[in-house]
Short mmCIF file of C-alpha atoms in Angstrom, two decimals:
data_model
loop_
_atom_site.label_atom_id
_atom_site.label_comp_id
_atom_site.label_asym_id
_atom_site.label_seq_id
_atom_site.Cartn_x
_atom_site.Cartn_y
_atom_site.Cartn_z
CA MET A 195 -38.28 -63.17 -1.60
CA ASN A 196 -39.05 -67.02 -2.48
CA ASN A 197 -36.29 -68.80 -1.14
CA THR A 198 -35.71 -71.46 -3.24
CA THR A 199 -32.33 -74.06 -3.89
CA ASP A 200 -31.24 -71.99 -7.55
CA THR A 201 -28.01 -71.92 -7.00
CA VAL A 202 -28.34 -68.12 -7.79
CA SER A 203 -31.30 -66.15 -9.43
CA ILE A 204 -32.15 -62.57 -9.50
CA ARG A 205 -34.64 -61.21 -7.49
CA TYR A 206 -34.84 -57.56 -8.35
CA PHE A 207 -32.94 -55.47 -11.28
CA SER A 208 -33.21 -51.69 -11.94
CA GLY A 209 -30.49 -50.07 -13.92
CA TYR A 210 -27.95 -50.69 -17.02
CA ILE A 211 -24.83 -52.57 -17.17
CA ARG A 212 -22.20 -49.98 -19.26
CA ASN A 213 -19.58 -52.23 -20.10
CA TRP A 214 -22.14 -55.37 -21.31
CA ARG A 215 -20.13 -55.73 -24.83
CA LYS A 216 -16.77 -56.76 -22.47
CA LEU A 217 -18.47 -58.74 -20.09
CA CYS A 218 -20.56 -60.66 -22.45
CA ALA A 219 -17.24 -61.45 -24.04
CA GLU A 220 -15.49 -62.42 -21.00
CA LEU A 221 -18.28 -64.25 -19.36
CA GLY A 222 -19.58 -65.87 -22.66
CA ILE A 223 -23.28 -65.06 -23.47
CA GLU A 224 -24.17 -64.29 -26.67
CA GLN A 225 -24.61 -60.31 -26.98
CA SER A 226 -28.20 -61.30 -29.44
CA LEU A 227 -29.94 -61.57 -25.85
CA SER A 228 -32.69 -59.06 -24.94
CA ARG A 229 -31.61 -56.24 -22.84
CA GLU A 230 -33.31 -57.77 -19.85
CA GLU A 231 -31.78 -61.43 -20.57
CA ARG A 232 -28.66 -60.10 -21.25
CA GLU A 233 -28.32 -58.29 -17.85
CA ALA A 234 -30.01 -61.27 -15.96
CA ALA A 235 -27.36 -63.77 -17.71
CA ILE A 236 -24.44 -61.00 -17.24
CA LEU A 237 -25.18 -60.98 -13.31
CA ILE A 238 -25.74 -64.46 -12.53
CA ALA A 239 -22.63 -65.00 -14.58
CA ALA A 240 -20.16 -62.54 -12.74
CA TYR A 241 -21.80 -63.56 -9.21
CA LYS A 242 -20.60 -67.05 -10.19
CA LYS A 243 -17.27 -66.11 -11.28
CA TRP A 244 -16.79 -62.77 -9.01
CA GLY A 245 -18.92 -62.85 -6.08
CA VAL A 246 -20.34 -60.09 -4.48
CA GLU A 247 -17.03 -58.63 -5.69
CA LEU A 248 -18.98 -58.82 -9.11
CA THR A 249 -18.57 -54.28 -8.29
CA SER A 250 -15.17 -53.96 -9.39
CA HIS A 251 -16.58 -55.62 -12.80
CA ILE A 252 -19.47 -53.67 -13.34
CA TYR A 253 -19.58 -50.16 -14.83
CA GLY A 254 -22.83 -48.72 -15.13
CA MET A 255 -26.13 -47.54 -12.20
CA PHE A 256 -27.43 -50.57 -10.51
CA ALA A 257 -30.01 -52.15 -7.51
CA ILE A 258 -29.45 -55.37 -7.26
CA ALA A 259 -31.19 -58.00 -4.93
CA LEU A 260 -29.17 -61.28 -5.41
CA TRP A 261 -30.58 -65.10 -4.24
CA ASP A 262 -28.23 -67.84 -3.60
CA GLY A 263 -29.69 -70.86 -3.23
CA GLU A 264 -26.54 -72.73 -1.59
CA LYS A 265 -25.57 -70.27 0.71
CA GLN A 266 -29.15 -69.20 1.57
CA LYS A 267 -28.65 -65.40 1.62
CA LEU A 268 -29.51 -62.88 -0.45
CA TYR A 269 -27.68 -60.31 -1.52
CA VAL A 270 -29.06 -56.63 -1.56
CA ILE A 271 -25.98 -54.36 -3.73
CA ARG A 272 -26.15 -50.40 -5.09
CA ASP A 273 -24.43 -48.86 -7.57
CA GLN A 274 -20.94 -47.01 -6.23
CA VAL A 275 -22.15 -43.43 -6.05
CA GLY A 276 -25.79 -44.30 -5.75
CA GLN A 277 -27.52 -43.73 -9.42
CA LYS A 278 -30.08 -46.45 -8.40
CA GLN A 279 -32.25 -45.81 -4.80
CA MET A 280 -32.20 -49.88 -2.94
CA PHE A 281 -34.62 -49.94 0.18
CA TYR A 282 -34.85 -52.63 2.62
CA ALA A 283 -37.02 -53.84 5.17
CA ALA A 284 -36.84 -57.37 6.93
CA VAL A 285 -41.15 -58.40 7.84
CA ASP A 286 -41.55 -62.22 9.02
CA GLY A 287 -38.57 -64.00 8.51
CA GLU A 288 -37.99 -61.83 5.06
CA LEU A 289 -35.90 -59.25 3.75
CA LEU A 290 -38.62 -56.17 1.43
CA CYS A 291 -36.36 -55.07 -1.08
CA SER A 292 -37.27 -52.32 -4.08
CA GLY A 293 -36.02 -49.37 -5.24
CA ASP A 294 -39.01 -47.03 -4.86
CA VAL A 295 -40.19 -46.72 -1.09
CA ASN A 296 -44.19 -47.26 -1.94
CA GLU A 297 -42.70 -50.57 -3.29
CA ILE A 298 -41.96 -51.73 0.55
CA ALA A 299 -44.23 -49.08 2.60
CA ALA A 300 -47.84 -51.39 0.02
CA ASP A 301 -47.03 -55.29 1.71
CA PRO A 302 -49.63 -55.75 4.33
CA ARG A 303 -46.94 -56.76 6.67
CA PHE A 304 -44.79 -54.28 6.78
CA GLU A 305 -45.79 -51.40 9.72
CA LYS A 306 -45.89 -48.18 7.93
CA ARG A 307 -44.63 -45.77 11.51
CA LEU A 308 -43.48 -41.98 10.97
CA ASN A 309 -39.72 -42.15 11.27
CA LYS A 310 -38.83 -38.22 13.70
CA ARG A 311 -35.51 -38.20 13.70
CA MET A 312 -35.70 -38.89 9.43
CA LEU A 313 -37.85 -35.67 9.87
CA GLN A 314 -36.22 -33.70 12.39
CA GLN A 315 -33.21 -34.01 9.79
CA TYR A 316 -35.46 -33.61 6.89
CA LEU A 317 -35.99 -29.88 7.85
CA PHE A 318 -32.80 -29.10 8.75
CA TYR A 319 -31.51 -30.52 5.27
CA GLY A 320 -34.21 -30.40 2.94
CA TYR A 321 -33.39 -34.26 1.58
CA PRO A 322 -33.85 -37.74 3.13
CA ILE A 323 -29.94 -37.66 4.70
CA GLY A 324 -28.48 -41.24 6.04
CA SER A 325 -29.65 -44.53 5.31
CA GLU A 326 -32.94 -44.13 7.73
CA THR A 327 -36.15 -43.38 5.70
CA PHE A 328 -39.12 -41.17 7.32
CA TYR A 329 -40.77 -45.00 8.21
CA GLU A 330 -39.54 -46.87 11.33
CA GLY A 331 -37.70 -49.79 9.96
CA MET A 332 -37.01 -49.18 6.81
CA TYR A 333 -33.96 -48.29 5.46
CA LYS A 334 -32.32 -47.14 2.50
CA LEU A 335 -29.09 -48.83 1.32
CA MET A 336 -26.22 -45.99 0.68
CA PRO A 337 -23.86 -45.89 -2.12
CA GLY A 338 -21.50 -48.28 -2.33
CA HIS A 339 -22.63 -51.06 -0.39
CA TYR A 340 -24.54 -53.96 0.02
CA ALA A 341 -26.86 -55.65 2.56
CA GLU A 342 -26.52 -59.65 3.02
CA TRP A 343 -29.70 -61.36 4.88
CA ASP A 344 -29.23 -65.19 5.85
CA GLY A 345 -33.45 -64.74 6.89
CA LYS A 346 -32.74 -63.35 10.34
CA SER A 347 -30.89 -61.14 10.41
CA VAL A 348 -29.33 -57.72 7.59
CA THR A 349 -25.41 -57.16 7.87
CA VAL A 350 -24.57 -53.95 5.90
CA HIS A 351 -20.75 -54.01 4.23
CA ARG A 352 -19.73 -51.00 2.31
CA TYR A 353 -17.60 -52.07 -0.90
CA PHE A 354 -16.65 -48.93 -1.83
CA HIS A 355 -14.89 -45.72 -0.69
CA PRO A 356 -13.84 -42.88 -3.17
CA VAL A 357 -10.08 -42.07 -2.22
CA PHE A 358 -9.23 -37.51 -2.19
CA GLU A 359 -5.94 -37.50 -2.62
CA PRO A 360 -5.17 -34.16 -4.40
CA ASP A 361 -2.45 -33.83 -7.06
CA GLU A 362 -0.87 -30.95 -7.75
CA SER A 363 1.58 -32.70 -10.31
CA LYS A 364 -0.12 -32.46 -13.20
CA THR A 365 -1.04 -29.15 -15.04
CA PRO A 366 -5.18 -27.92 -16.00
CA ALA A 367 -4.61 -29.33 -19.46
CA GLU A 368 -3.16 -32.73 -18.78
CA PHE A 369 -6.33 -33.33 -15.96
CA ALA A 370 -8.40 -31.84 -19.52
CA GLU A 371 -6.87 -35.01 -21.50
CA GLU A 372 -7.58 -37.21 -18.62
CA ILE A 373 -11.05 -36.23 -18.70
CA LYS A 374 -11.45 -36.67 -22.01
CA ALA A 375 -10.13 -40.02 -21.90
CA VAL A 376 -12.63 -40.85 -19.53
CA VAL A 377 -15.55 -39.82 -20.93
CA ASP A 378 -13.96 -41.06 -24.77
CA GLU A 379 -14.37 -44.88 -23.19
CA ILE A 380 -17.34 -44.40 -21.41
CA LEU A 381 -19.54 -42.88 -24.23
CA GLY A 382 -18.01 -45.28 -26.47
CA GLU A 383 -19.26 -48.50 -25.26
CA GLU A 384 -22.64 -46.47 -26.12
CA LYS A 385 -22.30 -45.63 -29.12
CA GLY A 386 -23.28 -47.68 -32.06
CA ASP A 387 -25.48 -49.91 -29.56
CA SER A 388 -28.39 -51.56 -31.83
CA GLU A 389 -31.18 -51.41 -29.74
CA PHE A 390 -31.23 -47.76 -29.25
CA PRO A 391 -29.41 -46.27 -32.14
CA TYR A 392 -31.35 -42.65 -31.37
CA LYS A 393 -30.11 -40.87 -28.68
CA GLU A 394 -30.97 -37.33 -27.43
CA SER A 395 -29.31 -35.01 -24.71
CA PHE A 396 -30.63 -32.60 -22.06
CA LEU A 397 -28.60 -29.44 -22.38
CA SER A 398 -29.29 -26.24 -19.81
CA GLY A 399 -25.93 -24.30 -22.02
CA GLY A 400 -24.15 -25.20 -18.98
CA VAL A 401 -20.13 -26.85 -18.73
CA ASP A 402 -21.12 -30.75 -18.31
CA SER A 403 -24.21 -30.86 -20.27
CA SER A 404 -22.75 -28.64 -22.75
CA TYR A 405 -19.34 -30.71 -22.58
CA LEU A 406 -21.60 -34.16 -22.65
CA LEU A 407 -23.37 -32.97 -25.90
CA ALA A 408 -20.69 -32.20 -27.91
CA ALA A 409 -18.92 -35.58 -26.69
CA GLY A 410 -21.46 -38.09 -27.24
CA ASP A 411 -23.48 -39.12 -30.48
CA ALA A 412 -26.80 -37.39 -29.41
CA ALA A 413 -28.75 -35.67 -32.52
CA ALA A 414 -30.54 -33.46 -30.41
CA ALA A 415 -30.58 -31.18 -27.18
CA ASN A 416 -33.51 -30.62 -24.99
CA THR A 417 -34.48 -27.95 -22.40
CA VAL A 418 -37.22 -26.82 -20.62
CA GLY A 419 -38.14 -22.67 -20.69
CA TYR A 420 -40.09 -20.01 -19.01
CA GLU A 421 -41.63 -17.33 -18.86
CA GLU A 422 -39.77 -15.08 -16.56
CA ALA A 423 -36.27 -14.15 -18.39
CA GLY A 424 -34.43 -14.52 -14.92
CA PHE A 425 -35.15 -17.94 -14.83
CA ASP A 426 -35.33 -18.93 -18.70
CA GLU A 427 -31.87 -20.48 -19.80
CA SER A 428 -33.40 -21.39 -22.96
CA GLU A 429 -31.77 -19.03 -25.63
CA LEU A 430 -28.08 -19.90 -24.04
CA ALA A 431 -29.25 -24.10 -24.54
CA ARG A 432 -30.46 -23.14 -28.05
CA ARG A 433 -27.53 -21.32 -29.10
CA THR A 434 -24.93 -23.70 -27.92
CA ALA A 435 -26.54 -26.46 -29.80
CA GLU A 436 -26.59 -24.38 -33.06
CA ILE A 437 -22.90 -24.32 -32.45
CA LEU A 438 -22.23 -28.32 -31.84
CA GLY A 439 -24.52 -28.36 -34.92
CA LYS A 440 -27.30 -30.32 -33.00
CA GLY A 441 -31.12 -30.65 -33.12
CA PHE A 442 -33.13 -28.70 -30.40
CA ASN A 443 -36.45 -28.75 -28.71
CA VAL A 444 -37.85 -26.59 -25.86
CA LYS A 445 -40.16 -26.93 -23.29
CA MET A 446 -41.79 -23.84 -21.51
CA ILE A 447 -43.57 -24.69 -18.72
CA THR A 448 -46.14 -22.38 -17.57
CA PRO A 449 -46.44 -21.99 -13.88
CA GLU A 450 -50.43 -24.24 -13.93
CA GLU A 451 -48.11 -26.72 -15.43
CA TYR A 452 -45.86 -26.86 -12.78
CA PHE A 453 -48.49 -26.25 -10.30
CA GLU A 454 -50.32 -29.86 -11.41
CA ARG A 455 -47.20 -32.04 -11.71
CA ILE A 456 -45.53 -31.87 -8.30
CA PRO A 457 -48.43 -34.33 -7.18
CA THR A 458 -47.08 -36.69 -9.34
CA VAL A 459 -43.65 -36.38 -8.83
CA ILE A 460 -44.31 -36.37 -4.95
CA ASP A 461 -45.53 -39.84 -5.56
CA LYS A 462 -42.70 -41.14 -7.77
CA MET A 463 -39.91 -39.91 -5.23
CA GLY A 464 -41.73 -41.73 -2.41
CA GLN A 465 -40.39 -39.54 0.37
CA PRO A 466 -40.16 -35.25 0.23
CA LEU A 467 -37.27 -33.64 -1.90
CA GLY A 468 -36.70 -30.22 -1.03
CA ASP A 469 -35.55 -28.82 -4.66
CA ALA A 470 -38.38 -26.91 -6.71
CA SER A 471 -35.76 -28.46 -9.78
CA ALA A 472 -36.87 -31.90 -10.06
CA VAL A 473 -40.16 -30.15 -11.14
CA ALA A 474 -38.78 -28.84 -13.71
CA PHE A 475 -36.74 -31.71 -14.30
CA SER A 476 -39.82 -34.18 -14.46
CA ILE A 477 -41.54 -32.41 -17.06
CA GLY A 478 -38.82 -32.11 -19.24
CA CYS A 479 -38.40 -36.00 -19.04
CA LYS A 480 -41.82 -36.25 -20.14
CA ALA A 481 -41.79 -33.89 -23.14
CA VAL A 482 -38.48 -35.56 -24.59
CA ARG A 483 -40.27 -39.12 -23.75
CA GLU A 484 -42.03 -38.31 -26.55
CA HIS A 485 -39.97 -38.52 -29.27
CA ALA A 486 -36.93 -40.28 -27.93
CA LYS A 487 -36.53 -43.54 -25.19
CA VAL A 488 -31.94 -42.99 -24.54
CA VAL A 489 -31.31 -39.19 -23.16
CA TYR A 490 -28.15 -38.05 -22.10
CA SER A 491 -28.01 -36.23 -18.98
CA GLY A 492 -25.09 -33.90 -16.77
CA GLU A 493 -26.95 -34.43 -13.80
CA GLY A 494 -24.99 -34.99 -10.94
CA ILE A 495 -22.03 -33.37 -12.50
CA ASP A 496 -21.14 -29.94 -10.25
CA GLU A 497 -20.64 -31.91 -7.15
CA PHE A 498 -18.69 -34.54 -9.25
CA PHE A 499 -16.04 -31.29 -10.00
CA GLY A 500 -16.56 -29.92 -6.44
CA GLY A 501 -19.79 -28.70 -6.33
CA TYR A 502 -20.84 -24.82 -6.26
CA ASN A 503 -19.40 -21.30 -5.92
CA ALA A 504 -21.11 -21.26 -1.85
CA HIS A 505 -18.60 -24.14 -0.94
CA LYS A 506 -15.71 -22.07 -1.51
CA ARG A 507 -16.56 -20.35 1.89
CA GLU A 508 -14.12 -20.49 4.62
CA LEU A 509 -14.97 -22.81 7.28
CA PRO A 510 -12.86 -22.85 10.88
CA SER A 511 -11.41 -26.50 10.91
CA ASP A 512 -13.12 -27.56 14.02
CA TRP A 513 -16.38 -27.57 11.86
CA THR A 514 -18.24 -30.55 10.22
CA TYR A 515 -19.49 -29.25 7.13
CA LEU A 516 -23.26 -29.08 7.04
CA THR A 517 -23.33 -28.31 2.57
CA CYS A 518 -24.84 -25.10 1.77
CA SER A 519 -28.27 -26.02 1.20
CA HIS A 520 -29.43 -26.46 4.78
CA ILE A 521 -32.43 -24.99 4.95
CA MET A 522 -33.27 -24.23 8.51
CA SER A 523 -31.10 -23.93 11.41
CA GLU A 524 -31.82 -26.66 14.78
CA GLU A 525 -33.33 -23.56 16.64
CA VAL A 526 -35.85 -23.03 14.18
CA VAL A 527 -36.50 -27.41 13.93
CA LYS A 528 -36.58 -27.67 17.57
CA SER A 529 -39.51 -24.28 17.48
CA ILE A 530 -41.29 -26.10 15.22
CA MET A 531 -41.08 -29.57 16.50
CA LYS A 532 -43.49 -30.72 18.96
CA ASP A 533 -41.47 -33.76 19.44
CA TYR A 534 -38.04 -32.40 19.04
CA ASP A 535 -35.43 -34.39 20.08
CA SER A 536 -31.87 -32.85 21.39
CA SER A 537 -30.37 -36.18 21.02
CA VAL A 538 -30.83 -36.02 17.09
CA LYS A 539 -27.95 -33.76 15.57
CA ALA A 540 -28.10 -32.02 12.22
CA VAL A 541 -23.97 -33.44 11.47
CA ASP A 542 -25.07 -36.99 13.12
CA PRO A 543 -25.13 -38.17 8.98
CA VAL A 544 -22.45 -36.20 7.80
CA ALA A 545 -19.74 -36.25 10.62
CA PRO A 546 -18.26 -40.02 9.67
CA LEU A 547 -17.42 -38.61 6.03
CA TRP A 548 -16.18 -35.46 7.30
CA ALA A 549 -13.33 -37.34 9.13
CA GLU A 550 -12.76 -39.60 6.58
CA VAL A 551 -11.75 -36.78 4.68
CA HIS A 552 -9.89 -34.87 7.22
CA LEU A 553 -7.88 -38.77 7.74
CA ALA A 554 -7.28 -38.77 4.93
CA LEU A 555 -5.63 -35.24 4.24
CA ALA A 556 -3.56 -36.45 7.49
#
């Protein structure tokens, strides 16, 4: 980061501003600019007008590092639900930040030391949870947060609080109409994109990806398949695409191709993730890249609409919810870790979230 006295400049940006047309009109930005120029202009103009509250006006996915030369401060911002990753580390009076863990770790000034606390948590959950990373001194900016760096210290603020308010006043049909209106609004901003007019979509045959394919402007659907019938959903996806009148592509994955892809996926992730589907998804993305640059996906919608059947299980009211995806119990982790730390509890990262939900329901 070069601490110039420029009023406002973009140090890092990864993402996509979905409502760029509306923002261009509101901020007086020429829509004919290239996407890169347009997004930089939007971010700078939005910050000048709204400050860090620009997050209330920008819709999409984003990880931003924005330098305010007048205040001599760097603002690092992550989108509301964390679609884009953002990591940071303070080194020699500078805040290194990137959506790629490896980019920060590669800086010769950053001393790479294993964070054993994160290793312990990972063995329980199967993914790096919370704001810590596998490197001591490197942190993950949480969804809906921004960090403020003044050259000496980092202050983290939370700007987005999802509100959990059960509503029993509407019928299922009314909720369905509400969902349709939101989806139509979002996809309406995508349709007619002159820069990337041709789009495709991922499809499993499930409700979320099928709905997205039906409502959007994707010309074709894509899925992955396996020789083992018990794991293969490609035929259901094919029938769904045919019913909707869409083109269809399937990438059949062999065991050899799957295992060959693992090192690439691990390297790109930066941090380990105990989810075997990530490898298949990576292979699918590589295949689609050959004929499309923009692909819709229903990833994450399961969680948004309540998750999976395992989430329906009854839990004692005094339990902290530990998710249904835990890999090992604390007893097992203790038995295999040489430097097990009894002060690091599996509940630590999720206890505040669970308490927040209980408070909202009180």
